[in-house]
C-alpha positions as CSV (number, residue, x, y, z in Angstrom):
1,M,0.0,0.0,0.0
2,E,2.9,2.4,0.7
3,L,4.1,1.8,-2.9
4,I,0.7,3.0,-4.2
5,K,0.5,5.8,-1.7
6,I,3.9,7.2,-2.8
7,G,3.8,6.2,-6.5
8,A,0.3,7.1,-7.5
9,P,0.7,10.9,-7.0
10,M,3.9,10.7,-9.0
11,G,2.1,9.1,-11.9
12,I,-0.7,11.6,-11.7
13,M,1.7,14.5,-11.6
14,Y,3.4,13.2,-14.7
15,C,0.0,13.2,-16.5
16,V,-0.7,16.7,-15.2
17,E,2.5,18.1,-16.6
18,V,2.4,16.3,-19.9
19,G,-1.1,17.5,-20.3
20,F,0.0,21.1,-19.7
21,F,2.6,21.0,-22.4
22,F,0.1,19.4,-24.7
23,A,-2.2,22.3,-24.1
24,L,0.7,24.7,-24.6
25,T,1.4,23.2,-28.0
26,L,-2.2,23.4,-29.0
27,I,-2.4,27.1,-28.0
28,M,0.9,27.9,-29.8
29,G,-0.5,26.2,-32.9
30,S,-3.7,28.2,-32.8
31,L,-1.7,31.4,-32.8
32,S,0.5,30.6,-35.8
33,S,2.3,27.8,-37.5
34,Q,5.6,29.7,-37.2
35,L,5.2,30.1,-33.5
36,L,4.4,26.4,-33.2
37,A,7.6,25.5,-34.9
38,A,9.6,28.0,-32.7
39,N,8.0,26.6,-29.6
40,Q,9.0,23.1,-30.6
41,V,12.6,24.3,-30.8
42,A,12.5,25.6,-27.3
43,L,10.7,22.4,-26.0
44,Q,13.2,20.3,-27.8
45,Y,16.2,21.7,-25.9
46,M,14.3,21.8,-22.7
47,G,13.2,18.1,-22.9
48,T,16.8,17.0,-23.8
49,L,18.5,19.0,-21.0
50,M,16.0,18.2,-18.4
51,S,17.0,14.6,-18.6
52,L,20.2,15.7,-16.8
53,I,18.2,17.3,-14.1
54,F,16.0,14.2,-13.7
55,S,19.2,12.2,-13.2
56,I,20.3,14.6,-10.5
57,A,16.9,14.4,-8.8
58,Q,17.1,10.7,-8.7
59,A,20.6,10.9,-7.2
60,I,19.2,13.3,-4.5
61,T,16.5,10.8,-3.7
62,V,18.9,7.9,-3.3
63,R,21.5,9.8,-1.4
64,M,19.0,11.4,1.0
65,G,17.2,8.0,1.5
66,H,20.5,6.5,2.5
67,L,21.4,9.3,4.9
68,L,17.9,9.3,6.4
69,G,18.2,5.6,7.0
70,S,21.4,6.4,8.9
71,R,19.5,9.1,10.8
72,D,21.9,11.8,9.5
73,I,19.5,14.7,9.1
74,V,22.1,17.4,8.6
75,S,23.9,15.5,5.8
76,A,20.5,14.7,4.2
77,E,19.5,18.3,4.1
78,R,22.9,19.2,2.7
79,A,22.5,16.7,0.0
80,C,19.3,18.4,-1.1
81,Y,21.0,21.8,-1.2
82,V,24.0,20.5,-3.2
83,G,21.6,18.9,-5.7
84,V,19.5,22.0,-6.1
85,F,22.6,24.2,-6.5
86,L,24.1,21.9,-9.1
87,S,20.9,21.8,-11.1
88,A,20.6,25.6,-11.0
89,F,24.3,26.1,-11.9
90,L,23.9,23.8,-15.0
91,M,20.9,25.7,-16.2
92,I,22.6,29.1,-15.7
93,I,25.4,27.9,-18.0
94,I,22.9,26.5,-20.6
95,G,20.7,29.6,-20.3
96,S,23.7,31.8,-21.1
97,L,24.1,29.8,-24.3
98,Y,20.4,30.5,-25.2
99,W,21.2,34.2,-24.9
100,C,24.6,34.3,-26.5
101,I,24.3,31.9,-29.4
102,P,20.6,31.3,-30.2
103,S,21.1,31.3,-33.9
104,T,23.7,28.5,-33.6
105,L,21.2,26.4,-31.6
106,I,18.3,27.1,-33.9
107,S,20.5,26.3,-37.0
108,I,20.4,22.6,-35.9
109,D,16.8,22.5,-36.9
110,F,16.4,25.3,-39.5
111,D,18.5,27.2,-42.0
112,V,18.9,30.6,-40.2
113,H,20.2,32.2,-43.4
114,N,17.1,31.4,-45.4
115,P,15.0,34.6,-45.7
116,D,11.8,32.4,-45.5
117,N,12.8,31.4,-42.0
118,F,13.4,34.9,-40.7
119,E,10.2,35.2,-38.6
120,L,10.6,31.7,-37.3
121,V,14.2,32.4,-36.2
122,Q,13.1,35.6,-34.5
123,L,10.3,33.8,-32.6
124,A,12.6,30.9,-31.6
125,T,15.2,33.4,-30.3
126,Q,12.6,35.1,-28.2
127,L,11.3,31.8,-26.8
128,L,14.8,30.5,-26.0
129,A,15.6,33.7,-24.1
130,V,12.5,33.3,-21.9
131,S,12.9,29.5,-21.6
132,A,16.4,30.2,-20.0
133,F,14.6,31.6,-17.0
134,F,12.0,28.9,-17.0
135,Q,14.6,26.1,-17.1
136,L,16.4,27.6,-14.2
137,F,13.3,27.4,-11.9
138,E,12.2,24.1,-13.5
139,A,15.6,22.5,-12.7
140,M,15.3,23.6,-9.0
141,R,11.7,22.4,-8.9
142,I,12.6,18.9,-10.2
143,A,15.6,18.7,-7.8
144,L,13.3,19.6,-4.9
145,F,10.9,16.9,-6.1
146,G,13.7,14.4,-5.7
147,A,14.3,15.6,-2.2
148,L,10.7,15.4,-1.2
149,R,10.4,11.9,-2.7
150,A,13.1,10.8,-0.3
151,L,10.9,12.2,2.5
152,K,8.0,10.1,1.0
153,D,6.1,13.3,0.3
154,T,4.6,13.1,-3.1
155,R,1.0,14.3,-2.6
156,F,2.1,17.8,-1.9
157,T,4.2,17.9,-5.0
158,L,1.2,16.8,-7.0
159,F,-0.9,19.5,-5.5
160,I,1.8,22.1,-6.3
161,S,2.1,20.9,-9.9
162,I,-1.6,21.4,-10.5
163,I,-1.6,24.8,-8.9
164,S,1.6,26.1,-10.5
165,F,0.9,24.8,-14.1
166,W,-2.9,24.9,-14.5
167,G,-3.8,27.4,-11.8
168,L,-1.1,30.0,-12.4
169,A,1.1,29.4,-15.5
170,L,-1.6,28.8,-18.0
171,P,-4.1,31.6,-17.0
172,V,-1.3,34.2,-16.5
173,G,0.3,33.2,-19.7
174,W,-2.9,33.4,-21.6
175,L,-3.6,36.9,-20.2
176,L,-0.1,38.0,-21.1
177,T,-0.6,36.6,-24.6
178,T,-4.0,38.0,-25.3
179,R,-4.3,41.1,-23.2
180,L,-0.7,42.4,-23.4
181,N,-0.1,41.0,-26.9
182,L,3.2,39.3,-25.9
183,G,2.5,36.4,-28.2
184,G,4.2,33.1,-27.5
185,T,6.6,34.6,-25.0
186,G,3.6,35.5,-22.8
187,L,2.8,31.8,-22.3
188,W,6.5,31.1,-21.4
189,W,6.5,34.0,-19.0
190,G,3.5,32.5,-17.4
191,M,5.5,29.3,-17.1
192,V,8.4,31.2,-15.5
193,L,6.0,32.6,-12.9
194,G,4.4,29.2,-12.2
195,A,7.8,27.4,-11.8
196,G,9.2,30.2,-9.6
197,F,6.1,30.0,-7.3
198,S,6.4,26.2,-7.2
199,V,10.1,26.4,-6.1
200,L,9.3,28.7,-3.2
201,L,6.5,26.4,-1.9
202,L,8.6,23.2,-2.4
203,F,11.5,24.7,-0.6
204,W,9.3,25.7,2.3
205,R,7.8,22.2,2.4
206,F,11.2,20.6,2.4
207,K,12.4,22.8,5.3
208,F,9.2,22.0,7.2
209,K,9.4,18.3,6.7
210,I,13.1,17.8,7.3
211,R,13.3,20.0,10.4
212,N,10.0,19.1,12.0
213,D,8.7,15.7,11.0
214,Y,12.0,13.9,10.6
215,A,14.0,15.8,13.2
216,H,11.3,15.1,15.7
217,H,11.0,11.5,14.7
218,F,14.7,10.8,15.0
219,S,15.1,12.7,18.3
């Protein structure tokens, strides 16, 4: 039963997040085909690079689980912080590439020197610039998920995913896109806000769990 209790929210959370990016793709496609293609460039890099962060998150889970089993709360908390810092550091480096050499990255998929692709390249450059911020917060969010999994806390992360993506990122992104005419970048700025909000709540939850529930249990 514990396997279902811990694993079910993780599976549902995966569906929630995949569903969000599916909705994002549909909205981008409804705005323009060029924007849809530019969005796929940004998602392509995000999906590839996030695999590194998922690996770090799993390492955090394993390392913290081992340390908690040894009743070493201080080292377990430190393992979380190291993992979050490493994830953020990697995304800062990658994000700087989005800002410095966007054309080089886009050229992997499209001919940036073709005049017919001018609008697409401009849109992809804008989305990559905003996605650099999103990926920074998203990396920290995923790393904190790994830490909370080690604490057997997955229902809270599910709740936060629903709120941050569907309750905050999508509505705010839609308003920025339609009311302020920010186009596709408006949706990505909504995602930045949602991911940043999620990081704050997850960090609070981690501090609360590790310093209250577990410290009290092991004392």
